[in-house]
Structures are given as structure tokens and as C-alpha cells.
Amino acid sequence: MGTTDALHPDRLLPADPATRDIARRLYESVRGLPIISPHGHVPPEWLAENTPFRDPTSLLLSPDHYIYRMLHAAGVPLAELGVGGTELDEAGARRAWAHLCRHWHLFLGTPVRYWLEDELVGIFGVTETLSEETADASYDRIAEVIAGEDFRPRQLMDTFDIAVMATTDDPCDDLSHHAALAADDTFTRRVLPTFRPDKYLEPGRPDFAELVARLAEVSGEDTAAYAGYLRALEARRRYFVEHGAVSSDHSHLDVMTLTLEESEAARIYSAALAGTASESETTALRRHMLVEMARMATEDGLVMTLHPGSFRNHHQPTADAFGADTGHDIPIQMEYTRGLRELLNRFGTAEGFQLVLFTLDETVFSREIAPMAGFYPSVYAGAPWWFLDAPEAIGRYRAAVTDTIGFYRTSGFIDDTRAFCSIPARHDMSRRLDCRYLAGLVADHRMREDDAHRVATDLVTSIPTAAFRL
């Protein structure tokens, strides 16, 4: 049947004994440092309300698109997995968990299995390998653990030693959950909102007029005209800054940027509200608004992060049935050098501007992103995320960018997760991989070990702190 109780202490470290010894020393020096999580999707209400987790499925499976998309590919209907806000009863939650256990072999060699095994053993004490035979026993064990008072969201922030966690928030959110956490003297961890305006910058959306009407309602600005629309966005950004935000996050199909004449931007905006703008016009206004976001960042200090390159809702029937972010967003090829030239010509050397570039197309790490970060004082190379946050891809990232920008123009690791319990496993994986890479440099006599210790520490402390102005 097999057990997972013996998670190897040298997992992900080099196979060569001499290099592995160096990596062990580096890892031991950073393994216990607090977690900084500057980009993720854990709902802030979980922490504000400190609500107990309902069951193993809603905690570990239903929020994690890495898991359920693989099960869906194996023929398991999403409706049986609690996806898209579907709340399963006890019997349904057990059936969903059984689907995972029955298909556990499909995850061999994937980072998902690596993270989950780390969680199952380290957090829940589940030592038998998941299988159809162990489904009920593993479910019951996890259910027993999450029923404890020490397993509520706030207590887990302490258990996992998460010093800083950023959430992802709608510009019209009142941020009441963040305000409640900030006002609670008994809660000592930092939970920061992140300004995510994507849908309010997409004039081609059929609901664009409704969205900007809502923006007017919460900002107090009249968004009937373009100038008021800009003021409304500026006001909401300031509101987020007042509630602790340090960054804005943007994820569009591309990163093409351009600057329209104000009169032309106003004309397209009015046409978009009326539903008469062409696709080329709405695309132009969206690309113009990305530059406007950079302009606003120079004024309010929010770090601008770009996460482009995903073809959202690739399977329309699934989007219709379960909503967005349900496992069928697919990466596309990206181009940054030409696309960002307008934005960087205007703000790349502007005082106070900071831009972190992420990608789902790893071919641009060495060709475009690293060279940009190696010239522009505003630009940082974001860590691999989503589809690329796997051991091999993280290793390729380090090899692709280090020769151009070293370590201090990178972002530090981001977990980008809705699956709360995977956060420590993901960050531990990153620390092991960075120590592996650094140990190779030491073994090749390209870096002294004391310098490697400094870099290993900075990668989880000062580097993300600088990139995200924490």
C-alpha cells in the first residue's frame, strides 16, 4: 500500500554528495525563516472571521485548480469536486476526496503531488499513500485535525509563520475584512489588499458600463465621462493605499502599451459605454489604460505587477457553468520588449515607479525580461508562477536570469495560491531549489559559501521586501 511518512530530508537537493552537503547547510539556515507571500488569492474573510474549515475537500481540493483540472482531464466532472462555489454536503465531499485518492497516481512527478504529500504528512499526519482503499481513513484524519481550535485560519498564520500575506481584491471592495484585521490588536500578522482592476480596464466587456457605474458609486466620482473614470480609479487606488495595499496587479491577454491623445481616449470611452466601440478601439483603450496605471503608480506608490499571457476561460461551456478561474485558462506566447516600450519610455526611469514582470512564457525570461531588469531601475523579474512554479521550471528561471541580473533584481518567490495549506509547502520547495542552485555555484567555485548564505537569506527576506515595498 505504501506510506509517505518518510519525506526525504534531502528532497530537491543535489544528488552529488559534495554539492548536497553545501545545499544542506544553506537550507538549514533559511528553512525556519518567516514566510513573505506578496501575491496570492486566500480570501481575506477567512482570516477576518476566523471561520473553521468545513471539510477536507473544501480546504484542499475545491480551491486548488492544479488538482481539479487534472481530475477533470481524467474524466471527473467538475460538479463532483465542489468547483465554482458549489457547496458539497458530507457525502459529496467524501466522494470528491475519493476521486482524488483513486487518481493519485496521475500526479506522480508533478509539483502538485510534491506539495500535497508535504501537507498530508507535515500538517495532517496522513502517512499512508492516498488510494481508493485509504480514501475514508485519510479523509477522517484530516477532518479530525481541522476540527481543532488550533486549525483556524488565524492560528495557521502563526503555525505556518506567515509574516506577510497579500490578497487579491476588487477595486470596489470596501476592504472591511482588511480593516477588521488591522484593528485587531491580537492579530500580529500583516494581511494586505492588492488592487486588481483588470475588468474595469477592459472596455470591450459587455458589462463595462455596469462596472464603471459601480466604480462611480463607491468612489463618489461621476464616471459618465473619461476624466471622471480616471478620477474614480485614482480615488480607489488611494483607498487601497490607506488600507495597507503595496501593489496593483494586472493580467491582460498581452502587455502591449500605447498612449492615446486624451480626446481620442475620451471618445473611445464614451463609445464603449454606449456599446458602439469596435474591438480595435477597445483594445487600444485597454492598452492605453495600462500606461495610465503606471502613471498613477508614480503618484500613489503602488508597485505595478504584470501577470499577462493567459487565454482566460478557454472552454466556454465550463465558464458558463462554473464561472471564471475554474481550471481552463491556457498560456499563450508573449512579447515584452516592443509591447512595454511605450510604458517604459514614459516611466521606466521615473522616480517612485516599480514594475514586477511575470510571465507564463518562459522563453522570454532570458530574452526580454532579464535584459529589461538589467537596465531599467524600475523593473524586477518576477518568479515563475502558475504552470511554471515547478522544480524544473524554477531551476530554468534561475539559469535564465542570473547571468544577466543576478539575484537582487528578482521578486522573491510568490505562491499565487488559493489553497491556504499549500503555502508553506510551496515556499519550502522554493527555498530548497534556491539552495540547490546556490550550492552549485559554490561547488563550481563561482561563489563563496558565505555569500551564498547571504543570498539564500535575502531571497526570502530583503529581496521580496524590496520588490514589493514591504
Coordinates of C-alpha atoms in Angstrom, one line a residue:
M1 CA 0.0 0.0 0.0
G2 CA 2.9 2.3 0.7
T3 CA 3.5 5.2 3.1
T4 CA 4.6 8.8 2.7
D5 CA 5.7 9.1 6.3
A6 CA 9.4 9.3 5.3
L7 CA 9.5 12.5 3.3
H8 CA 13.2 12.6 2.4
P9 CA 15.1 15.3 4.2
D10 CA 17.2 15.9 1.1
R11 CA 14.3 16.2 -1.4
L12 CA 15.1 18.5 -4.2
L13 CA 18.6 18.9 -3.1
P14 CA 21.5 17.9 -5.4
A15 CA 22.3 14.3 -5.9
D16 CA 26.1 14.9 -5.9
P17 CA 27.2 14.3 -2.2
A18 CA 29.6 17.3 -2.0
T19 CA 27.2 19.7 -3.6
R20 CA 24.4 18.3 -1.5
D21 CA 26.3 19.0 1.7
I22 CA 26.6 22.6 0.8
A23 CA 22.9 22.8 -0.1
R24 CA 22.0 21.2 3.3
R25 CA 23.9 23.9 5.1
L26 CA 22.3 26.7 3.1
Y27 CA 18.8 25.2 3.5
E28 CA 19.2 24.8 7.3
S29 CA 20.0 28.5 7.5
V30 CA 16.7 29.6 5.8
R31 CA 14.2 26.8 6.4
G32 CA 12.8 28.4 9.5
L33 CA 12.6 32.0 8.4
P34 CA 9.1 33.6 8.2
I35 CA 7.1 33.4 5.0
I36 CA 6.5 36.5 2.9
S37 CA 3.7 36.0 0.5
P38 CA 3.2 39.1 -1.6
H39 CA 0.8 37.7 -4.2
G40 CA -1.9 35.2 -3.6
H41 CA -5.7 34.6 -3.5
V42 CA -6.6 33.4 0.0
P43 CA -9.9 35.1 0.8
P44 CA -9.4 37.8 3.5
E45 CA -12.8 36.9 5.1
W46 CA -11.2 33.5 6.1
L47 CA -8.9 35.4 8.4
A48 CA -11.2 38.2 9.5
E49 CA -13.9 35.8 10.5
N50 CA -11.5 33.0 11.5
T51 CA -14.2 30.5 10.4
P52 CA -13.4 26.8 10.8
F53 CA -12.7 24.9 7.7
R54 CA -15.7 22.8 6.7
D55 CA -14.2 19.6 5.4
P56 CA -11.0 18.2 3.7
T57 CA -12.4 18.7 0.2
S58 CA -13.3 22.4 0.5
L59 CA -10.0 23.0 2.2
L60 CA -7.6 21.1 0.0
L61 CA -9.3 20.2 -3.3
S62 CA -12.0 22.6 -4.3
P63 CA -9.9 25.8 -4.2
D64 CA -6.9 24.3 -6.0
H65 CA -7.2 24.4 -9.8
Y66 CA -4.0 22.5 -10.1
I67 CA -5.8 19.5 -8.6
Y68 CA -9.2 19.6 -10.1
R69 CA -8.1 20.4 -13.6
M70 CA -6.1 17.2 -13.6
L71 CA -9.0 15.2 -12.3
H72 CA -11.3 16.8 -14.9
A73 CA -8.8 15.8 -17.6
A74 CA -9.1 12.2 -16.3
G75 CA -12.9 12.4 -16.8
V76 CA -14.1 13.5 -13.3
P77 CA -16.9 16.1 -13.7
L78 CA -16.1 19.5 -12.0
A79 CA -19.6 19.4 -10.5
E80 CA -18.5 16.5 -8.3
L81 CA -15.4 18.4 -7.0
G82 CA -17.0 21.5 -5.4
V83 CA -15.7 23.8 -8.1
G84 CA -17.1 27.3 -8.8
G85 CA -18.6 27.8 -5.4
T86 CA -20.6 24.6 -5.4
E87 CA -21.0 23.6 -1.7
L88 CA -20.9 19.8 -1.3
D89 CA -22.6 18.0 1.6
E90 CA -20.7 15.5 3.6
A91 CA -21.4 12.6 1.3
G92 CA -20.4 14.8 -1.7
A93 CA -17.2 15.9 -0.1
R94 CA -16.2 12.3 0.6
R95 CA -17.0 11.3 -3.0
A96 CA -14.8 14.2 -4.3
W97 CA -12.0 13.2 -1.9
A98 CA -12.3 9.6 -3.2
H99 CA -11.9 10.8 -6.7
L100 CA -8.6 12.4 -5.8
C101 CA -7.4 9.2 -4.0
R102 CA -8.4 7.0 -6.8
H103 CA -6.5 9.1 -9.3
W104 CA -3.5 9.8 -7.0
H105 CA -1.1 8.1 -9.4
L106 CA -1.8 10.6 -12.1
F107 CA 0.0 13.3 -10.0
L108 CA 3.3 11.3 -9.9
G109 CA 6.2 13.6 -10.9
T110 CA 4.1 16.8 -10.6
P111 CA 4.6 19.7 -8.1
V112 CA 1.0 19.2 -7.0
R113 CA 1.9 15.7 -5.6
Y114 CA 5.0 17.2 -4.0
W115 CA 3.1 19.9 -2.2
L116 CA 0.2 17.7 -1.2
E117 CA 2.5 15.0 0.2
D118 CA 4.3 17.7 2.2
E119 CA 0.9 18.9 3.5
L120 CA -0.5 15.5 4.2
V121 CA 2.5 14.4 6.3
G122 CA 3.6 17.6 7.8
I123 CA 0.3 19.2 8.7
F124 CA -2.2 16.3 9.0
G125 CA -0.1 13.3 9.9
V126 CA -1.5 11.3 7.0
T127 CA 1.2 8.7 6.4
E128 CA -0.4 6.2 4.1
T129 CA -0.3 6.9 0.4
L130 CA -3.7 8.1 -1.0
S131 CA -5.6 5.3 -2.8
E132 CA -9.1 4.1 -3.2
E133 CA -8.5 1.9 -0.1
T134 CA -7.3 4.7 2.1
A135 CA -9.8 7.4 1.0
D136 CA -12.1 7.2 4.0
A137 CA -9.2 6.9 6.6
S138 CA -7.3 9.9 5.2
Y139 CA -10.5 12.0 4.9
D140 CA -11.3 11.2 8.6
R141 CA -7.8 12.0 9.7
I142 CA -7.8 15.4 8.0
A143 CA -11.3 16.1 9.3
E144 CA -10.2 15.4 12.8
V145 CA -7.3 17.8 12.5
I146 CA -9.3 20.7 11.0
A147 CA -11.9 20.4 13.7
G148 CA -9.4 21.6 16.3
E149 CA -9.3 25.2 17.6
D150 CA -5.7 25.5 16.6
F151 CA -6.5 24.9 13.0
R152 CA -8.5 28.0 12.3
P153 CA -7.1 30.4 9.6
R154 CA -5.6 32.9 12.1
Q155 CA -3.9 30.2 14.1
L156 CA -2.5 28.7 10.9
M157 CA -0.9 32.1 10.1
D158 CA 1.1 31.6 13.3
T159 CA 1.7 27.9 12.7
F160 CA 3.0 28.5 9.2
D161 CA 4.8 31.6 10.3
I162 CA 3.4 33.8 7.5
A163 CA 4.6 37.2 8.4
V164 CA 3.0 39.0 5.4
M165 CA 0.2 37.8 3.1
A166 CA -1.3 39.8 0.2
T167 CA -4.7 39.0 -1.0
T168 CA -6.2 39.9 -4.5
D169 CA -9.1 42.4 -4.3
D170 CA -11.7 44.1 -6.5
P171 CA -11.3 47.9 -6.7
C172 CA -14.8 48.3 -5.5
D173 CA -14.4 46.1 -2.4
D174 CA -14.9 48.1 0.8
L175 CA -11.9 46.2 2.4
S176 CA -13.8 45.8 5.6
H177 CA -12.1 42.4 6.3
H178 CA -8.7 44.0 6.0
A179 CA -9.8 46.9 8.2
A180 CA -11.0 44.4 10.9
L181 CA -7.7 42.6 10.8
A182 CA -5.7 45.8 11.0
A183 CA -7.8 47.0 14.0
D184 CA -7.4 43.7 15.9
D185 CA -4.5 44.1 18.4
T186 CA -4.4 40.4 19.0
F187 CA -3.6 39.7 15.3
T188 CA 0.0 40.5 14.7
R189 CA 0.4 39.2 11.1
R190 CA 0.2 41.6 8.1
V191 CA -2.6 40.9 5.6
L192 CA -2.5 43.4 2.7
P193 CA -5.1 44.0 0.0
T194 CA -4.0 44.2 -3.7
F195 CA -5.6 46.4 -6.2
R196 CA -6.8 44.2 -9.1
P197 CA -8.5 46.4 -11.7
D198 CA -8.5 44.1 -14.8
K199 CA -12.2 44.1 -15.6
Y200 CA -12.5 47.8 -15.1
L201 CA -9.8 48.4 -17.7
E202 CA -11.4 46.2 -20.4
P203 CA -13.8 48.4 -22.4
G204 CA -14.7 45.6 -24.7
R205 CA -16.5 43.7 -21.9
P206 CA -20.3 43.6 -22.4
D207 CA -20.7 44.7 -18.7
F208 CA -18.3 47.5 -18.9
A209 CA -20.9 50.2 -18.4
E210 CA -22.2 48.4 -15.3
L211 CA -18.7 48.1 -13.9
V212 CA -17.9 51.8 -14.2
A213 CA -21.3 52.7 -12.8
R214 CA -20.3 50.7 -9.7
L215 CA -16.9 52.4 -9.7
A216 CA -18.8 55.8 -9.6
E217 CA -20.9 54.6 -6.7
V218 CA -18.0 53.6 -4.5
S219 CA -15.7 56.4 -5.5
G220 CA -18.1 59.3 -5.5
E221 CA -16.8 60.4 -8.9
D222 CA -19.0 60.7 -12.0
T223 CA -17.8 58.1 -14.5
A224 CA -20.1 59.2 -17.3
A225 CA -17.0 60.8 -19.0
Y226 CA -13.4 59.7 -19.3
A227 CA -12.0 62.3 -16.9
G228 CA -14.3 61.1 -14.1
Y229 CA -13.4 57.5 -14.9
L230 CA -9.7 58.3 -14.3
R231 CA -10.5 60.2 -11.1
A232 CA -12.6 57.2 -9.8
L233 CA -9.7 54.8 -10.4
E234 CA -7.3 57.2 -8.7
A235 CA -9.6 57.5 -5.7
R236 CA -9.9 53.8 -5.3
R237 CA -6.2 53.3 -5.6
R238 CA -5.7 55.8 -2.8
Y239 CA -8.4 54.0 -0.7
F240 CA -6.4 50.8 -1.1
V241 CA -3.2 52.5 -0.1
E242 CA -4.9 53.8 3.0
H243 CA -5.9 50.2 3.8
G244 CA -2.3 48.9 3.5
A245 CA -2.0 47.9 -0.2
V246 CA 1.5 48.0 -1.6
S247 CA 0.8 46.8 -5.1
S248 CA -1.6 46.7 -8.1
D249 CA -1.9 43.5 -10.1
H250 CA -2.7 43.4 -13.8
S251 CA -3.4 40.3 -16.0
H252 CA -4.5 41.0 -19.6
L253 CA -4.1 39.0 -22.8
D254 CA -0.9 40.9 -23.7
V255 CA 1.3 43.7 -22.4
M256 CA 1.2 45.9 -25.5
T257 CA 1.1 49.6 -24.3
L258 CA 0.3 52.8 -26.1
T259 CA -0.6 56.4 -25.3
L260 CA -3.7 57.9 -26.9
E261 CA -4.5 61.5 -27.2
E262 CA -6.8 62.5 -24.3
S263 CA -9.6 63.4 -26.8
E264 CA -9.3 60.0 -28.5
A265 CA -9.3 58.1 -25.2
A266 CA -12.4 60.1 -24.2
R267 CA -14.1 59.3 -27.5
I268 CA -13.5 55.6 -27.3
Y269 CA -14.5 55.5 -23.6
S270 CA -17.9 57.1 -24.5
A271 CA -18.4 54.7 -27.4
A272 CA -17.6 51.8 -25.1
L273 CA -20.2 52.9 -22.6
A274 CA -22.7 53.2 -25.4
G275 CA -21.7 49.7 -26.7
T276 CA -20.6 51.1 -30.1
A277 CA -16.8 50.9 -29.9
S278 CA -15.1 48.5 -32.2
E279 CA -12.8 45.7 -31.0
S280 CA -9.7 47.6 -32.2
E281 CA -10.8 50.7 -30.3
T282 CA -11.5 48.9 -27.0
T283 CA -8.2 47.1 -27.3
A284 CA -6.4 50.4 -27.9
L285 CA -8.1 52.0 -24.8
R286 CA -7.1 49.0 -22.7
R287 CA -3.5 49.3 -23.8
H288 CA -3.6 53.0 -23.1
M289 CA -5.1 52.4 -19.6
L290 CA -2.1 50.1 -18.7
V291 CA 0.1 53.1 -19.2
E292 CA -2.3 55.2 -17.1
M293 CA -1.9 52.6 -14.3
A294 CA 1.8 53.2 -14.5
R295 CA 1.3 56.9 -14.4
M296 CA -0.9 56.6 -11.3
A297 CA 1.7 54.3 -9.7
T298 CA 4.3 57.1 -9.9
E299 CA 1.8 59.2 -7.8
D300 CA 0.5 56.8 -5.2
G301 CA 3.5 54.5 -4.9
L302 CA 1.8 51.1 -5.6
V303 CA 4.2 48.6 -7.1
M304 CA 2.8 47.6 -10.5
T305 CA 2.9 43.8 -11.2
L306 CA 2.0 42.3 -14.6
H307 CA 0.7 38.7 -14.9
P308 CA -0.2 38.6 -18.6
G309 CA -0.3 35.8 -21.2
S310 CA -3.3 33.6 -20.2
F311 CA -6.1 32.9 -22.5
R312 CA -8.9 33.1 -20.0
N313 CA -11.9 30.8 -20.0
H314 CA -10.7 28.7 -22.9
H315 CA -13.6 26.3 -22.6
Q316 CA -16.8 28.4 -22.8
P317 CA -19.2 25.8 -21.6
T318 CA -17.2 25.4 -18.4
A319 CA -17.0 29.1 -17.9
D320 CA -20.8 29.3 -18.4
A321 CA -21.4 26.6 -15.9
F322 CA -18.8 27.2 -13.2
G323 CA -17.5 30.8 -13.8
A324 CA -14.0 32.2 -14.2
D325 CA -10.9 30.7 -12.7
T326 CA -12.0 27.1 -12.9
G327 CA -9.0 25.4 -14.4
H328 CA -9.2 26.1 -18.1
D329 CA -7.0 29.2 -18.5
I330 CA -4.3 28.3 -21.0
P331 CA -0.9 30.1 -21.5
I332 CA -0.1 31.8 -24.8
Q333 CA 3.1 33.1 -26.4
M334 CA 4.2 36.5 -25.1
E335 CA 6.3 39.5 -26.2
Y336 CA 7.5 42.2 -23.8
T337 CA 10.3 44.2 -25.4
R338 CA 8.1 46.1 -28.0
G339 CA 5.0 45.8 -26.0
L340 CA 6.2 47.6 -23.0
R341 CA 8.4 50.2 -24.8
E342 CA 5.8 53.0 -24.6
L343 CA 5.2 52.4 -20.9
L344 CA 8.9 52.2 -20.1
N345 CA 9.8 55.2 -22.2
R346 CA 7.5 57.3 -20.1
F347 CA 8.0 55.8 -16.7
G348 CA 10.9 53.2 -16.8
T349 CA 13.2 55.7 -15.1
A350 CA 10.6 57.7 -13.3
E351 CA 11.2 58.3 -9.6
G352 CA 9.0 56.1 -7.4
F353 CA 7.9 53.7 -10.2
Q354 CA 8.4 50.0 -9.7
L355 CA 7.3 47.2 -12.1
V356 CA 7.5 43.4 -11.5
L357 CA 7.2 41.4 -14.7
F358 CA 5.8 37.9 -14.5
T359 CA 5.2 35.5 -17.5
L360 CA 3.7 32.2 -18.4
D361 CA 6.1 32.0 -21.4
E362 CA 9.5 31.1 -20.0
T363 CA 11.2 31.7 -23.3
V364 CA 11.1 35.5 -22.5
F365 CA 13.0 35.2 -19.2
S366 CA 16.4 35.4 -20.7
R367 CA 15.5 37.1 -24.0
E368 CA 13.4 40.0 -22.7
I369 CA 12.6 40.2 -19.0
A370 CA 16.1 39.8 -17.6
P371 CA 17.6 42.3 -20.0
M372 CA 14.9 44.8 -19.1
A373 CA 15.5 44.3 -15.4
G374 CA 19.2 44.7 -16.1
F375 CA 18.7 48.2 -17.4
Y376 CA 15.6 49.8 -16.0
P377 CA 15.9 50.7 -12.3
S378 CA 12.1 50.2 -12.1
V379 CA 11.9 46.6 -13.4
Y380 CA 12.1 43.4 -11.5
A381 CA 12.0 39.8 -12.9
G382 CA 9.1 38.1 -11.3
A383 CA 9.5 34.5 -10.1
P384 CA 7.9 31.6 -12.1
W385 CA 4.2 31.2 -11.3
W386 CA 1.2 29.2 -12.4
F387 CA 2.2 26.3 -14.7
L388 CA 5.9 27.3 -14.2
D389 CA 6.1 27.0 -10.3
A390 CA 7.5 23.6 -10.6
P391 CA 11.1 22.4 -9.7
E392 CA 12.4 22.1 -13.2
A393 CA 10.9 25.5 -14.4
I394 CA 12.2 27.3 -11.3
G395 CA 15.7 25.9 -12.0
R396 CA 15.5 27.1 -15.6
Y397 CA 14.4 30.5 -14.4
R398 CA 17.5 30.9 -12.2
A399 CA 19.7 29.7 -15.0
A400 CA 18.0 32.1 -17.5
V401 CA 18.1 35.3 -15.5
T402 CA 21.0 35.1 -13.1
D403 CA 23.8 35.7 -15.6
T404 CA 22.1 39.0 -16.6
I405 CA 20.6 40.4 -13.4
G406 CA 21.9 38.2 -10.5
F407 CA 19.5 37.8 -7.6
Y408 CA 18.7 41.2 -6.4
R409 CA 16.6 42.3 -9.4
T410 CA 14.2 39.4 -8.9
S411 CA 11.0 39.3 -6.9
G412 CA 11.5 36.5 -4.5
F413 CA 9.1 33.6 -4.6
I414 CA 5.3 34.1 -4.8
D415 CA 2.9 31.2 -4.1
D416 CA -0.1 32.7 -6.1
T417 CA -2.5 30.2 -4.4
R418 CA -6.0 29.9 -3.1
A419 CA -5.0 26.7 -1.3
F420 CA -4.1 28.0 2.1
C421 CA -2.4 24.9 3.4
S422 CA -0.1 24.7 0.3
I423 CA 1.6 28.0 1.2
P424 CA 4.3 26.5 3.5
A425 CA 5.0 23.6 1.2
R426 CA 5.4 25.9 -1.8
H427 CA 7.7 28.3 -0.1
D428 CA 9.8 25.4 1.4
M429 CA 10.1 24.0 -2.2
S430 CA 11.4 27.3 -3.4
R431 CA 13.9 27.6 -0.6
R432 CA 15.2 24.1 -1.3
L433 CA 15.6 24.9 -5.0
D434 CA 17.3 28.2 -4.5
C435 CA 19.8 26.5 -2.1
R436 CA 20.3 23.8 -4.7
Y437 CA 21.2 26.4 -7.3
L438 CA 23.4 28.4 -4.9
A439 CA 25.2 25.2 -3.9
G440 CA 26.1 24.5 -7.5
L441 CA 27.7 28.0 -7.8
V442 CA 29.7 27.3 -4.6
A443 CA 30.7 23.8 -5.8
D444 CA 31.9 25.3 -9.1
H445 CA 33.9 27.9 -7.2
R446 CA 31.9 30.7 -8.7
M447 CA 30.6 32.0 -5.3
R448 CA 31.9 31.8 -1.8
E449 CA 29.7 29.9 0.7
D450 CA 29.3 32.9 3.0
D451 CA 28.0 34.9 0.0
A452 CA 25.6 32.0 -0.8
H453 CA 24.3 32.1 2.7
R454 CA 23.6 35.8 2.4
V455 CA 21.8 35.4 -0.9
A456 CA 19.7 32.5 0.4
T457 CA 18.6 34.6 3.3
D458 CA 18.0 37.7 1.2
L459 CA 15.9 35.7 -1.3
V460 CA 13.2 35.1 1.4
T461 CA 13.6 38.4 3.3
S462 CA 15.1 41.6 1.8
I463 CA 14.5 40.7 -1.9
P464 CA 10.7 40.3 -1.8
T465 CA 10.6 43.2 0.7
A466 CA 12.3 45.5 -1.8
A467 CA 10.4 44.3 -4.9
F468 CA 7.0 44.8 -3.2
R469 CA 8.0 47.7 -0.9
L470 CA 7.0 45.8 2.2

